[in-house]
């Protein structure tokens, strides 16, 4: 028997999200059902409902930063029990058989591909609906455990924003003695600063202006520069081992690549609308690399949650009622949020 639950959904690219109901599948042998307590608002939610990444399958119930408490588990479930604090991030399944799935890199599944938490088709052929709802049913292999010391509202944004920054920081060995720059101090960027600082790296924020400088330094940045000031590029030339670009605007890639040390890497995390224009010389000189990275696999996401608990790293959030979601979207688009909106699911 399916269960009817409340949700906020978009019915088209132009209409506001409205309250509705959706069906959640019956709890299968390997499923975990949980009450959603909080759901973060990610920029991807807005891109999807506004059909900026192609036409989605309406209605869309967005939300892939989900935290809650287990209410029921299937007969074969071993990892979770009723009452456990759990979360779900950007995907709820994958092929489970390809090399990447076997290696715990489900986000790069080369089989059927990862099954997105919303606007995707689940294994049983039904559409997936995300976290702007009151309950969800997910296979236990795609559920994360939220450590006790992380409040559920603050845990939610870790499941996309947190892992999106944690994974490249780990992959490119951010730590003591490393110079890390984070471009943009928004939902993603502020997590990058906190995580890189907790890993022991020296952290620099590169922001358009110095407007959020005080915040940046308080969040853990050692230095803060305005990219609107040409002096910044002269001063920081050749400095960084790793630059994480969290903004989706098309940057002057040559200028930013020039800030890398020999063998340094610039990683694209936002999704620019237009293809990147990359001049050869700043890449070739110094054997620099340009790369991309997308969220993280299940084992690494769990590792990130445990790391955040151990180091006391949590996002800066503004908890909102679900009825505020459309205004919240406008404010995200205007970069007017410090630093992540989180929907209180009790208001859905
Ligand atoms: Zn996201
Ligand atoms: Zn796979």
Coordinates of C-alpha atoms and ligand atoms in Angstrom, one line a residue:
X1 CA 0.0 0.0 0.0
X2 CA 1.3 3.4 -0.9
X3 CA 1.1 6.2 1.6
X4 CA -0.2 9.7 0.7
X5 CA 2.0 12.5 2.0
X6 CA 2.0 16.3 1.8
X7 CA 4.5 18.0 -0.5
X8 CA 5.3 21.2 -2.3
X9 CA 5.5 20.9 -6.0
X10 CA 6.0 22.9 -9.2
X11 CA 3.5 22.2 -11.9
X12 CA 5.3 24.2 -14.6
X13 CA 8.3 26.4 -15.2
X14 CA 6.4 29.6 -14.6
X15 CA 4.0 28.9 -11.7
X16 CA 5.0 29.1 -8.1
X17 CA 5.3 25.9 -6.0
X18 CA 2.1 25.0 -4.3
X19 CA 1.1 22.5 -1.7
X20 CA -0.1 19.1 -2.9
X21 CA 0.0 15.4 -2.0
X22 CA 2.1 12.6 -3.5
X23 CA 2.2 8.9 -3.0
X24 CA 5.2 7.1 -1.4
X25 CA 5.7 3.5 -2.2
X26 CA 5.0 0.7 0.3
X27 CA 8.1 -0.2 2.3
X28 CA 9.9 -3.0 0.5
X29 CA 12.2 -5.5 2.2
X30 CA 15.3 -3.3 1.8
X31 CA 13.5 0.1 2.3
X32 CA 13.8 2.6 5.0
X33 CA 10.8 5.0 5.5
X34 CA 11.4 8.2 7.3
X35 CA 9.6 11.3 8.4
X36 CA 11.3 14.3 6.8
X37 CA 12.1 17.0 9.4
X38 CA 14.1 19.4 7.2
X39 CA 14.9 19.9 3.6
X40 CA 17.5 22.3 2.2
X41 CA 16.9 24.5 -0.8
X42 CA 19.7 23.9 -3.4
X43 CA 20.2 26.1 -6.5
X44 CA 19.7 22.9 -8.5
X45 CA 16.1 22.8 -7.3
X46 CA 15.5 26.1 -8.9
X47 CA 17.2 25.2 -12.2
X48 CA 15.1 22.1 -12.4
X49 CA 11.7 23.5 -11.7
X50 CA 12.4 26.5 -14.0
X51 CA 13.3 24.0 -16.8
X52 CA 16.8 25.5 -17.2
X53 CA 18.4 22.1 -17.4
X54 CA 15.8 20.7 -19.8
X55 CA 12.1 20.2 -19.4
X56 CA 11.5 18.2 -16.2
X57 CA 8.6 15.8 -15.6
X58 CA 6.0 17.9 -13.8
X59 CA 4.9 17.9 -11.1
X60 CA 8.4 18.3 -9.6
X61 CA 8.8 17.9 -5.9
X62 CA 12.3 19.3 -5.4
X63 CA 14.7 18.8 -2.5
X64 CA 17.8 16.6 -2.3
X65 CA 19.1 17.8 1.1
X66 CA 16.9 15.7 3.3
X67 CA 17.1 14.9 7.0
X68 CA 14.6 13.0 9.2
X69 CA 13.8 10.2 11.6
X70 CA 13.1 6.6 10.6
X71 CA 9.5 5.4 11.1
X72 CA 9.6 2.0 9.5
X73 CA 12.1 -0.4 8.0
X74 CA 11.7 -3.4 5.6
X75 CA 12.2 -7.0 6.8
X76 CA 15.7 -7.3 5.3
X77 CA 17.0 -3.9 6.5
X78 CA 20.0 -4.3 8.8
X79 CA 21.6 -0.9 9.0
X80 CA 18.8 1.2 10.3
X81 CA 16.0 0.9 12.9
X82 CA 13.0 3.0 13.9
X83 CA 14.0 6.2 15.5
X84 CA 17.4 6.6 13.8
X85 CA 18.4 10.0 12.5
X86 CA 19.0 9.7 8.8
X87 CA 19.5 11.7 5.6
X88 CA 19.3 11.4 1.8
X89 CA 21.2 13.4 -0.7
X90 CA 21.1 13.8 -4.4
X91 CA 20.4 10.2 -5.5
X92 CA 18.3 7.3 -4.2
X93 CA 19.6 4.5 -6.4
X94 CA 22.1 3.6 -9.1
X95 CA 23.0 0.4 -11.1
X96 CA 25.0 -1.1 -8.2
X97 CA 27.0 -3.2 -10.6
X98 CA 29.4 -0.9 -12.6
X99 CA 32.9 -0.3 -11.4
X100 CA 32.0 3.1 -10.0
X101 CA 29.1 1.8 -8.0
X102 CA 31.2 -1.0 -6.7
X103 CA 33.9 1.5 -5.7
X104 CA 31.3 3.6 -3.9
X105 CA 31.3 6.3 -6.6
X106 CA 27.6 6.0 -7.2
X107 CA 27.4 9.6 -8.4
X108 CA 29.5 8.6 -11.4
X109 CA 27.5 5.4 -12.1
X110 CA 28.3 4.3 -15.7
X111 CA 25.5 1.7 -15.8
X112 CA 21.9 3.0 -15.7
X113 CA 23.3 6.1 -14.1
X114 CA 22.4 7.5 -10.6
X115 CA 18.7 7.9 -9.9
X116 CA 18.1 11.5 -8.9
X117 CA 16.2 12.1 -5.7
X118 CA 13.6 14.0 -7.7
X119 CA 12.7 14.3 -11.4
X120 CA 14.0 10.9 -12.2
X121 CA 12.5 7.4 -12.7
X122 CA 12.9 5.0 -9.9
X123 CA 13.7 1.3 -10.2
X124 CA 10.0 0.4 -10.1
X125 CA 9.2 2.9 -12.9
X126 CA 7.6 5.5 -10.8
X127 CA 8.8 9.1 -10.7
X128 CA 11.0 10.2 -7.8
X129 CA 9.9 13.0 -5.6
X130 CA 12.3 14.9 -3.3
X131 CA 12.5 16.4 0.1
X132 CA 9.9 19.2 0.0
X133 CA 7.5 16.6 1.6
X134 CA 6.7 15.1 4.9
X135 CA 8.0 11.5 4.4
X136 CA 10.0 9.4 1.9
X137 CA 10.9 5.8 1.3
X138 CA 14.5 5.0 0.2
X139 CA 16.6 1.8 -0.2
X140 CA 18.8 1.5 2.9
X141 CA 21.9 1.5 0.7
X142 CA 21.3 5.1 -0.3
X143 CA 20.4 6.3 3.2
X144 CA 23.0 8.1 5.4
X145 CA 23.3 8.1 9.1
X146 CA 23.3 11.6 10.7
X147 CA 25.6 11.7 13.8
X148 CA 23.9 12.7 17.0
X149 CA 25.8 15.9 17.5
X150 CA 24.6 17.5 14.2
X151 CA 21.1 19.0 14.5
X152 CA 18.8 17.8 11.7
X153 CA 18.2 21.2 10.3
X154 CA 21.9 21.8 9.9
X155 CA 22.5 18.3 8.6
X156 CA 20.2 18.8 5.6
X157 CA 22.5 21.1 3.6
X158 CA 25.5 18.8 4.2
X159 CA 23.9 16.2 1.9
X160 CA 24.4 18.3 -1.2
X161 CA 26.3 21.5 -0.5
X162 CA 28.5 19.8 2.1
X163 CA 29.5 16.8 0.0
X164 CA 30.0 18.8 -3.1
X165 CA 32.8 20.6 -1.4
X166 CA 34.1 17.8 0.8
X167 CA 34.7 15.4 -2.1
X168 CA 37.1 17.6 -4.2
X169 CA 38.9 18.8 -1.0
X170 CA 39.6 15.2 -0.1
X171 CA 40.4 14.1 -3.7
X172 CA 42.9 16.9 -4.2
X173 CA 44.4 16.4 -0.6
X174 CA 43.5 19.7 1.0
X175 CA 45.2 19.8 4.4
X176 CA 48.1 21.4 6.3
X177 CA 50.5 23.2 4.0
X178 CA 48.0 23.4 1.2
X179 CA 46.7 26.7 -0.2
X180 CA 43.0 26.4 -1.1
X181 CA 41.0 29.1 -2.8
X182 CA 37.2 29.1 -2.9
X183 CA 35.5 31.2 -5.6
X184 CA 32.2 32.6 -4.4
X185 CA 30.8 32.7 -0.8
X186 CA 27.3 31.3 -1.2
X187 CA 25.7 28.1 -0.1
X188 CA 28.5 26.0 -1.6
X189 CA 31.3 28.4 -1.0
X190 CA 30.7 28.9 2.7
X191 CA 30.8 25.1 3.2
X192 CA 34.1 25.0 1.2
X193 CA 35.6 27.6 3.6
X194 CA 34.5 25.7 6.7
X195 CA 35.6 22.3 5.5
X196 CA 39.0 23.3 4.0
X197 CA 39.7 25.2 7.3
X198 CA 38.7 22.1 9.3
X199 CA 41.1 20.0 7.2
X200 CA 43.9 22.4 8.1
X201 CA 44.4 24.1 4.7
X202 CA 45.1 27.8 4.3
X203 CA 41.9 29.2 2.9
X204 CA 41.4 32.2 0.7
X205 CA 38.0 33.4 -0.5
X206 CA 37.8 35.0 -4.0
X207 CA 34.6 37.0 -4.2
X208 CA 33.4 39.6 -6.5
X209 CA 33.4 42.2 -3.8
X210 CA 34.5 42.5 -0.2
X211 CA 30.8 42.7 1.0
X212 CA 30.9 39.4 2.8
X213 CA 34.5 39.7 4.0
X214 CA 33.7 39.8 7.7
X215 CA 31.6 36.6 7.3
X216 CA 34.2 34.9 5.3
X217 CA 36.9 35.4 7.9
X218 CA 34.6 34.4 10.7
X219 CA 33.7 31.2 8.8
X220 CA 37.4 30.2 8.7
X221 CA 39.0 32.0 5.7
X222 CA 42.5 33.2 6.3
X223 CA 42.4 35.7 3.5
X224 CA 39.7 37.4 1.4
X225 CA 40.1 39.2 -1.9
X226 CA 37.8 40.9 -4.4
X227 CA 38.0 39.6 -7.9
X228 CA 36.7 42.9 -9.2
X229 CA 40.1 44.4 -8.2
X230 CA 42.8 43.6 -10.9
X231 CA 45.4 43.9 -8.2
X232 CA 44.1 40.6 -6.7
X233 CA 45.3 38.7 -9.7
X234 CA 48.7 40.3 -9.6
X235 CA 49.1 39.6 -6.0
X236 CA 47.9 36.0 -5.9
X237 CA 49.5 34.8 -9.2
X238 CA 50.8 31.2 -8.8
X239 CA 49.7 30.9 -5.2
X240 CA 47.1 28.1 -5.0
X241 CA 47.3 24.3 -5.0
X242 CA 43.6 24.0 -5.4
X243 CA 40.9 26.4 -6.5
X244 CA 37.2 25.4 -6.1
X245 CA 34.9 27.4 -8.3
X246 CA 31.4 27.4 -6.8
X247 CA 29.9 30.1 -9.0
X248 CA 28.0 29.2 -12.1
X249 CA 28.8 32.4 -14.0
X250 CA 31.3 32.1 -16.8
X251 CA 34.6 33.3 -15.4
X252 CA 37.7 34.6 -17.1
X253 CA 39.4 31.1 -16.9
X254 CA 42.8 32.4 -18.0
X255 CA 42.9 34.8 -15.1
X256 CA 41.9 32.2 -12.5
X257 CA 44.1 29.5 -13.9
X258 CA 47.0 31.9 -13.5
X259 CA 46.5 31.9 -9.7
X260 CA 47.4 28.2 -9.6
X261 CA 50.8 26.9 -8.6
X262 CA 52.7 24.4 -10.8
X263 CA 50.5 21.3 -11.0
X264 CA 47.7 23.1 -9.3
X265 CA 44.1 22.3 -10.1
X266 CA 41.0 24.4 -10.7
X267 CA 37.8 22.4 -10.1
X268 CA 34.4 23.5 -11.5
X269 CA 31.5 22.8 -9.1
X270 CA 28.9 25.2 -10.4
X271 CA 27.4 24.5 -13.8
X272 CA 28.1 27.4 -16.1
X273 CA 25.3 28.1 -18.6
X274 CA 27.7 28.4 -21.5
X275 CA 30.7 26.2 -22.3
X276 CA 34.0 27.3 -20.7
X277 CA 36.5 29.2 -22.7
X278 CA 40.0 28.0 -21.7
X279 CA 43.1 29.6 -23.2
X280 CA 46.1 27.3 -23.5
X281 CA 48.9 29.2 -22.0
X282 CA 47.8 29.5 -18.4
X283 CA 47.1 25.8 -18.5
X284 CA 50.3 24.7 -20.3
X285 CA 52.6 27.0 -18.2
X286 CA 52.9 25.2 -14.9
X287 CA 51.1 22.0 -16.1
X288 CA 48.0 23.2 -14.4
X289 CA 44.7 21.2 -14.5
X290 CA 41.1 22.1 -15.0
X291 CA 38.7 19.5 -13.6
X292 CA 35.1 19.1 -12.4
X293 CA 33.5 17.3 -9.6
X294 CA 30.0 16.3 -8.7
X295 CA 28.7 15.6 -5.2
X296 CA 30.1 12.4 -3.7
X297 CA 29.3 8.7 -3.3
X298 CA 27.6 7.1 -0.4
X299 CA 30.7 6.0 1.6
X300 CA 32.3 9.5 1.2
X301 CA 29.0 11.2 2.1
X302 CA 29.0 9.2 5.3
X303 CA 32.6 10.0 5.9
X304 CA 31.8 13.7 5.4
X305 CA 29.0 13.6 7.9
X306 CA 31.2 11.9 10.5
X307 CA 34.0 14.5 9.7
X308 CA 31.5 17.3 10.3
X309 CA 30.4 15.8 13.6
X310 CA 34.0 15.4 14.7
X311 CA 35.1 18.9 13.8
X312 CA 31.9 20.7 14.6
X313 CA 31.4 21.8 11.0
X314 CA 27.8 22.8 10.2
X315 CA 26.3 25.2 7.6
X316 CA 24.9 28.6 8.3
X317 CA 21.2 28.3 7.7
X318 CA 17.9 30.1 7.8
X319 CA 15.0 27.8 8.6
X320 CA 11.8 28.8 6.8
X321 CA 8.2 27.7 6.6
X322 CA 7.3 25.8 3.4
X323 CA 4.9 28.6 2.4
X324 CA 7.9 30.9 2.1
X325 CA 9.6 28.7 -0.6
X326 CA 8.8 30.9 -3.6
X327 CA 10.2 34.0 -1.9
X328 CA 13.2 31.9 -0.8
X329 CA 13.8 31.0 -4.4
X330 CA 13.8 34.7 -5.4
X331 CA 16.2 35.4 -2.6
X332 CA 18.6 32.5 -3.6
X333 CA 18.6 34.0 -7.2
X334 CA 19.5 37.4 -5.7
X335 CA 22.2 35.8 -3.6
X336 CA 20.3 37.1 -0.6
X337 CA 20.7 34.2 1.8
X338 CA 23.3 33.5 4.5
X339 CA 23.9 30.8 3.6
X340 CA 21.3 28.1 3.0
X341 CA 17.5 28.0 3.3
X342 CA 16.1 25.0 5.1
X343 CA 12.4 24.1 5.0
X344 CA 10.9 23.0 8.3
X345 CA 8.9 20.0 7.0
X346 CA 6.4 20.3 9.8
X347 CA 5.0 23.3 7.9
X348 CA 4.4 21.4 4.6
Ligands
LIG1 ZN1 22.0 20.3 -4.7
LIG2 ZN1 26.6 1.9 -11.5

